[in-house]
PDB file of C-alpha atoms in Angstrom:
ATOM      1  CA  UNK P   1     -15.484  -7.943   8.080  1.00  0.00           C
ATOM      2  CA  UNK P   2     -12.073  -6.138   8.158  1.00  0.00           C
ATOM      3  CA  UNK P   3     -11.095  -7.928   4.826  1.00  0.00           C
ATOM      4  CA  UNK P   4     -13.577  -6.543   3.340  1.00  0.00           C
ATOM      5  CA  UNK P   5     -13.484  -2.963   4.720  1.00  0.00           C
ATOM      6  CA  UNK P   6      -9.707  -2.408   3.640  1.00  0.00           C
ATOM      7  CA  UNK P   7     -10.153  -2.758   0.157  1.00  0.00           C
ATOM      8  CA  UNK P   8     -12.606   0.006   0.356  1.00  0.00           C
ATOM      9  CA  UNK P   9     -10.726   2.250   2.297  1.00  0.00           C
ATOM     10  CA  UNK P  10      -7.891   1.970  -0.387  1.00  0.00           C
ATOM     11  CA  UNK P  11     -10.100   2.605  -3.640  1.00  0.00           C
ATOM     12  CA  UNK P  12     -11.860   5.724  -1.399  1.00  0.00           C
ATOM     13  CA  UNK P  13      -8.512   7.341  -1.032  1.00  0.00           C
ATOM     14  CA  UNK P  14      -7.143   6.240  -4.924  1.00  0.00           C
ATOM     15  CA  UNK P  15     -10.484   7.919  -5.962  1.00  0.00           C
ATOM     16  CA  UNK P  16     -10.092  10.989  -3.739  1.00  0.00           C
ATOM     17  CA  UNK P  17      -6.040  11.368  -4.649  1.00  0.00           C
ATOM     18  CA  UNK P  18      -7.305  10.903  -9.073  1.00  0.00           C
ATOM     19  CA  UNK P  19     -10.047  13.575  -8.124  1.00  0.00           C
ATOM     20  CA  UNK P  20      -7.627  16.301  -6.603  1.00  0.00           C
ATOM     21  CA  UNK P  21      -4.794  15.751  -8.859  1.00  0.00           C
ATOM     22  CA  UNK P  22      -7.394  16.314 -11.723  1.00  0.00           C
ATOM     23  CA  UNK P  23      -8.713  19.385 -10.091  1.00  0.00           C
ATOM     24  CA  UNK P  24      -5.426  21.301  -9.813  1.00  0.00           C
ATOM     25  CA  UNK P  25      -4.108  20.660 -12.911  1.00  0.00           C
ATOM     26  CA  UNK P  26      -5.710  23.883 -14.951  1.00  0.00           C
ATOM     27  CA  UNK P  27      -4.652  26.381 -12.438  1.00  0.00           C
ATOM     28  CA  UNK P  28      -1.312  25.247 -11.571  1.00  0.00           C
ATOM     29  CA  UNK P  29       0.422  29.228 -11.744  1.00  0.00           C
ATOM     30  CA  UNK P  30       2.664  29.457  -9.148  1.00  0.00           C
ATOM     31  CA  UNK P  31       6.438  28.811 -11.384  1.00  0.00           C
ATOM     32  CA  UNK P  32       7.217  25.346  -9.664  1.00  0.00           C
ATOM     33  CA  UNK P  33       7.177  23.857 -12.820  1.00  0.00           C
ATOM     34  CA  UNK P  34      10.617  25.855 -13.823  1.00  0.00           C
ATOM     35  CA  UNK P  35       9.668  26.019 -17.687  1.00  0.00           C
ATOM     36  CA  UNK P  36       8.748  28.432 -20.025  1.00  0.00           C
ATOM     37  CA  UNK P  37       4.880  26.783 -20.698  1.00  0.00           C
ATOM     38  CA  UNK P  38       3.452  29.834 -18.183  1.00  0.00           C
ATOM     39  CA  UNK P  39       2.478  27.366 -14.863  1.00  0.00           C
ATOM     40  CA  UNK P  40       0.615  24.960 -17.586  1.00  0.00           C
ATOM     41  CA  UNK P  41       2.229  21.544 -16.431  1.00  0.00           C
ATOM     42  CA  UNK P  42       3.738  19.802 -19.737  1.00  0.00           C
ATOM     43  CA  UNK P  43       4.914  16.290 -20.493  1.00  0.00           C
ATOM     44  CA  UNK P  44       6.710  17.709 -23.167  1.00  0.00           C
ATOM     45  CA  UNK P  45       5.745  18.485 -27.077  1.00  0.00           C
ATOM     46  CA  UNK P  46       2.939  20.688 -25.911  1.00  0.00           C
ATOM     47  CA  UNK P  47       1.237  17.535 -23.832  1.00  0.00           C
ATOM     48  CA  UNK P  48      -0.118  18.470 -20.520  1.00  0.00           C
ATOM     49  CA  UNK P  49       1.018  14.738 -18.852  1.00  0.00           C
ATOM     50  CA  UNK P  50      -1.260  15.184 -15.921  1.00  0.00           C
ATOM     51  CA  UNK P  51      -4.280  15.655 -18.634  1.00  0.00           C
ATOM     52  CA  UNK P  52      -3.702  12.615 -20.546  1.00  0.00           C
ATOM     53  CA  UNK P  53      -3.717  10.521 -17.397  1.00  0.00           C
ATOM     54  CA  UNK P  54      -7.148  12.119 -16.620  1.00  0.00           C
ATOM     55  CA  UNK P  55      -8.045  11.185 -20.178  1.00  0.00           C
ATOM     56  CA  UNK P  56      -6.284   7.232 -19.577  1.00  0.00           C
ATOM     57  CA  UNK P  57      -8.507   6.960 -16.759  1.00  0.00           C
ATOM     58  CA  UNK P  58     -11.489   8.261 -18.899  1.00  0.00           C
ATOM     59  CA  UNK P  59     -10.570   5.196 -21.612  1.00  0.00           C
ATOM     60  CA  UNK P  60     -10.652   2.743 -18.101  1.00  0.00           C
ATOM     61  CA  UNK P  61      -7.085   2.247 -17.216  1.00  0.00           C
ATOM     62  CA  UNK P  62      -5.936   3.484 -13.803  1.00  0.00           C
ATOM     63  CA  UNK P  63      -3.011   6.159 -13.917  1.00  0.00           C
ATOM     64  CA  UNK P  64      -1.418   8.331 -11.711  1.00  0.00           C
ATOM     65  CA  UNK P  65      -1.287  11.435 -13.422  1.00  0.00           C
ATOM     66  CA  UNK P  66       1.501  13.320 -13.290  1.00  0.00           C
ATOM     67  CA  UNK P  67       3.107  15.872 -15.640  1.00  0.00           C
ATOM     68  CA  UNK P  68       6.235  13.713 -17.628  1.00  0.00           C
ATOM     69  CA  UNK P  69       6.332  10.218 -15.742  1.00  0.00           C
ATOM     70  CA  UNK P  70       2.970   8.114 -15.832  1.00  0.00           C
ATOM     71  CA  UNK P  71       2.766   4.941 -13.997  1.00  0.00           C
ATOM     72  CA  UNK P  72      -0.601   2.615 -13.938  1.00  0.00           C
ATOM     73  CA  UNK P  73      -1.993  -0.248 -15.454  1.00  0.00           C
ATOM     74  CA  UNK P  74      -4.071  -0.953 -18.720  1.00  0.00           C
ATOM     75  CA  UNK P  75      -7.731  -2.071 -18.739  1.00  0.00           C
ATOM     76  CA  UNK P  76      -6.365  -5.480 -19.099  1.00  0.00           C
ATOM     77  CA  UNK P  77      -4.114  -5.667 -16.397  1.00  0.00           C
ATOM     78  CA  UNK P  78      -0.764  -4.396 -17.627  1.00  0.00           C
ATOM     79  CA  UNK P  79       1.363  -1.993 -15.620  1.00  0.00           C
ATOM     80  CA  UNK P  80       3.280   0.107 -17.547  1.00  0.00           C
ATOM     81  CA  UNK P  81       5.187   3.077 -17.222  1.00  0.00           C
ATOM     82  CA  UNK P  82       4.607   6.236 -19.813  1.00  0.00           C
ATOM     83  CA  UNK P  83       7.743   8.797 -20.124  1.00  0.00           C
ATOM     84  CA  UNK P  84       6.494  11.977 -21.700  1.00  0.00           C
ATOM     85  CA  UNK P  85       9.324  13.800 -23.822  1.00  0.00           C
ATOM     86  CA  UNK P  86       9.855  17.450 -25.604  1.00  0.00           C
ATOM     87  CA  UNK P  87       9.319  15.433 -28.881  1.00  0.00           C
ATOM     88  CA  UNK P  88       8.737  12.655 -30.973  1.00  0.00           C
ATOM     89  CA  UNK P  89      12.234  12.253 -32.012  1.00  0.00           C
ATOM     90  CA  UNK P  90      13.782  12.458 -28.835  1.00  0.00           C
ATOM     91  CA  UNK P  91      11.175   9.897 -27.408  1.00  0.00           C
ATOM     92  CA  UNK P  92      12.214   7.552 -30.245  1.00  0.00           C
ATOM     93  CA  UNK P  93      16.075   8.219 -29.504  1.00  0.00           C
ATOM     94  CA  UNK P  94      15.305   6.835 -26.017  1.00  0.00           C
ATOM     95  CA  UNK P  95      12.673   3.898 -27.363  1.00  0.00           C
ATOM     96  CA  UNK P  96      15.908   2.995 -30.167  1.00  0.00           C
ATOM     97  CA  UNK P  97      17.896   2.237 -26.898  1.00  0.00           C
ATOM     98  CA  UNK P  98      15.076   0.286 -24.818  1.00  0.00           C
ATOM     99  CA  UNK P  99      13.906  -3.250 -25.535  1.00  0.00           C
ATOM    100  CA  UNK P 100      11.304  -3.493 -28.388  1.00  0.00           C
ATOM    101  CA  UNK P 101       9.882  -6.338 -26.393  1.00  0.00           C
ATOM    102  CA  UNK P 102       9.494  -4.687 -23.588  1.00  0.00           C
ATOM    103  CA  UNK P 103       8.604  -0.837 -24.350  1.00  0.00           C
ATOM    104  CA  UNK P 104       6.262   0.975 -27.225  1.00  0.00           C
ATOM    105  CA  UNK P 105       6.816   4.085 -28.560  1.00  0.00           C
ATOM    106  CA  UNK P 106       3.237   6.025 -29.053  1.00  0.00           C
ATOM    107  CA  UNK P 107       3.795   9.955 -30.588  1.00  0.00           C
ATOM    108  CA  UNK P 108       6.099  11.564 -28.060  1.00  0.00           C
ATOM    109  CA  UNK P 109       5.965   9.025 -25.430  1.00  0.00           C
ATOM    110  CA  UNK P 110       8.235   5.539 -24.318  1.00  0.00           C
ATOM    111  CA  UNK P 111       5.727   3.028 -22.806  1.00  0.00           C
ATOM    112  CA  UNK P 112       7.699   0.450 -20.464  1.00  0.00           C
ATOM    113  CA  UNK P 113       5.523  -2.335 -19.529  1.00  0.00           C
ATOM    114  CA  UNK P 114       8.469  -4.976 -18.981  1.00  0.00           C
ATOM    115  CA  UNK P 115       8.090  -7.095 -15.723  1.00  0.00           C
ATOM    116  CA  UNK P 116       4.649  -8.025 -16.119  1.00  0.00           C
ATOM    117  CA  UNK P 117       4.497 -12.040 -16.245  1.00  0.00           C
ATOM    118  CA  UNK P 118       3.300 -14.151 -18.396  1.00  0.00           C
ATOM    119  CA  UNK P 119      -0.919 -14.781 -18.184  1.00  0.00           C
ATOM    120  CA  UNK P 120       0.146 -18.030 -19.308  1.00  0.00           C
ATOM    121  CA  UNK P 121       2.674 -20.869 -18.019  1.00  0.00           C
ATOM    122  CA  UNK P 122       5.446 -20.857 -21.368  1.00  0.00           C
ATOM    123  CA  UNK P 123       3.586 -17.727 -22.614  1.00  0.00           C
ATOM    124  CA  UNK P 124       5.294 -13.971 -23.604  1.00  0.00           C
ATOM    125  CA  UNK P 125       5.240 -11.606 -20.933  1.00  0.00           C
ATOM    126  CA  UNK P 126       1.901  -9.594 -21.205  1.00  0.00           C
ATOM    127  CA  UNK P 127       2.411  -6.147 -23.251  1.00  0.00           C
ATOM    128  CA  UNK P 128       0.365  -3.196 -23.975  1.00  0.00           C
ATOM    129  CA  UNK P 129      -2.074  -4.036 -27.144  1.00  0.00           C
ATOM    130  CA  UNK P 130      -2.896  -2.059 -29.979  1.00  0.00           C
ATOM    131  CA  UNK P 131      -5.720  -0.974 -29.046  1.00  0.00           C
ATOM    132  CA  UNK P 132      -4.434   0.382 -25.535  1.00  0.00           C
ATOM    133  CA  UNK P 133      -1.805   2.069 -27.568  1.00  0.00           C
ATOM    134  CA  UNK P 134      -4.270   3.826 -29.687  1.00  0.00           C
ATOM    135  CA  UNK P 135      -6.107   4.922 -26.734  1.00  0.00           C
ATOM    136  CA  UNK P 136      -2.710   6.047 -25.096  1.00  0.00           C
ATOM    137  CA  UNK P 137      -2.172   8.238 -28.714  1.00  0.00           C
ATOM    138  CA  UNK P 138      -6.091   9.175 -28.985  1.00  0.00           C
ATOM    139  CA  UNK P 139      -5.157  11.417 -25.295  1.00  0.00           C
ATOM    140  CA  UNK P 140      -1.700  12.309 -26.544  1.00  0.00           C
ATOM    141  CA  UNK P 141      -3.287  14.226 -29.583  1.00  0.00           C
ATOM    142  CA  UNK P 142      -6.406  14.997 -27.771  1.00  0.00           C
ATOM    143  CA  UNK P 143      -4.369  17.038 -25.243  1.00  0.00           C
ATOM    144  CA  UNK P 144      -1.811  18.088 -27.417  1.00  0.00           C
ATOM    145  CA  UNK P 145      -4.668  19.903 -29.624  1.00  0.00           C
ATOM    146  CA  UNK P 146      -6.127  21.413 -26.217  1.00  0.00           C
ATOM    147  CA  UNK P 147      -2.811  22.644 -25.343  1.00  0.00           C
TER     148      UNK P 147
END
């Protein structure tokens, strides 16, 4: 009975720590975040980072949202980690210096999704599809045009 009562407890709290971090994210005023954006928490480029994780979790992967640094996993399984910088050349700067095999570069953001092992014995390490990268850009945009 306790097996099955853990695993519960966990996704209650995940769901309760995504639902307050989405909450506070429009009225964040207090100057903690040091820049010049006027409290309005920003990846960089304009992107508010903890709205496109809200948005990655809309499009069924499960993020952490956070304002430059996003770490969760893809709808089929891949954990990744999205950096969120001032631009889309200084995102590709860092992506020219990463592993192509191993990271994507989506609009202003570095996708690392290297460590993830291979679904198959022989097989590639799993990576971040096309699709999942177009959904990653589709709440770029979609929160760079709200912001």
């Amino acid at each position: 009975m306790s097996k099955l009562t853990s695993p519960i407890l966990v996704l209650a709290a995940l769901a309760a720590l995504v639902a307050g971090c989405g909450s506070s994210g429009s009225s964040s005023s207090n100057g903690s975040g040091g820049g010049s954006n006027s409290g309005v928490p920003s990846g960089g480029g304009g992107v508010n980072g903890i709205s496109v994780g809200n948005c990655l979790n809309n499009e069924d992967f499960l993020v952490q949202p956070s304002q430059k640094v996003l770490d969760g996993q893809s709808p089929a399984g891949v954990n990744f980690t999205l950096t969120l910088y001032k631009d889309a050349a200084a995102a590709k700067a860092v992506f020219d210096k990463k592993n192509p095999k191993t990271t994507a570069l989506v609009e202003n953001g570095v996708i690392d999704f290297r460590g993830n092992p291979s679904i198959f014995a022989g097989a590639p390490p799993a990576k971040i599809s096309q699709s999942e990268r177009n959904a990653i850009k589709k709440c770029i945009d979609s929160t760079r045009a709200s912001g």
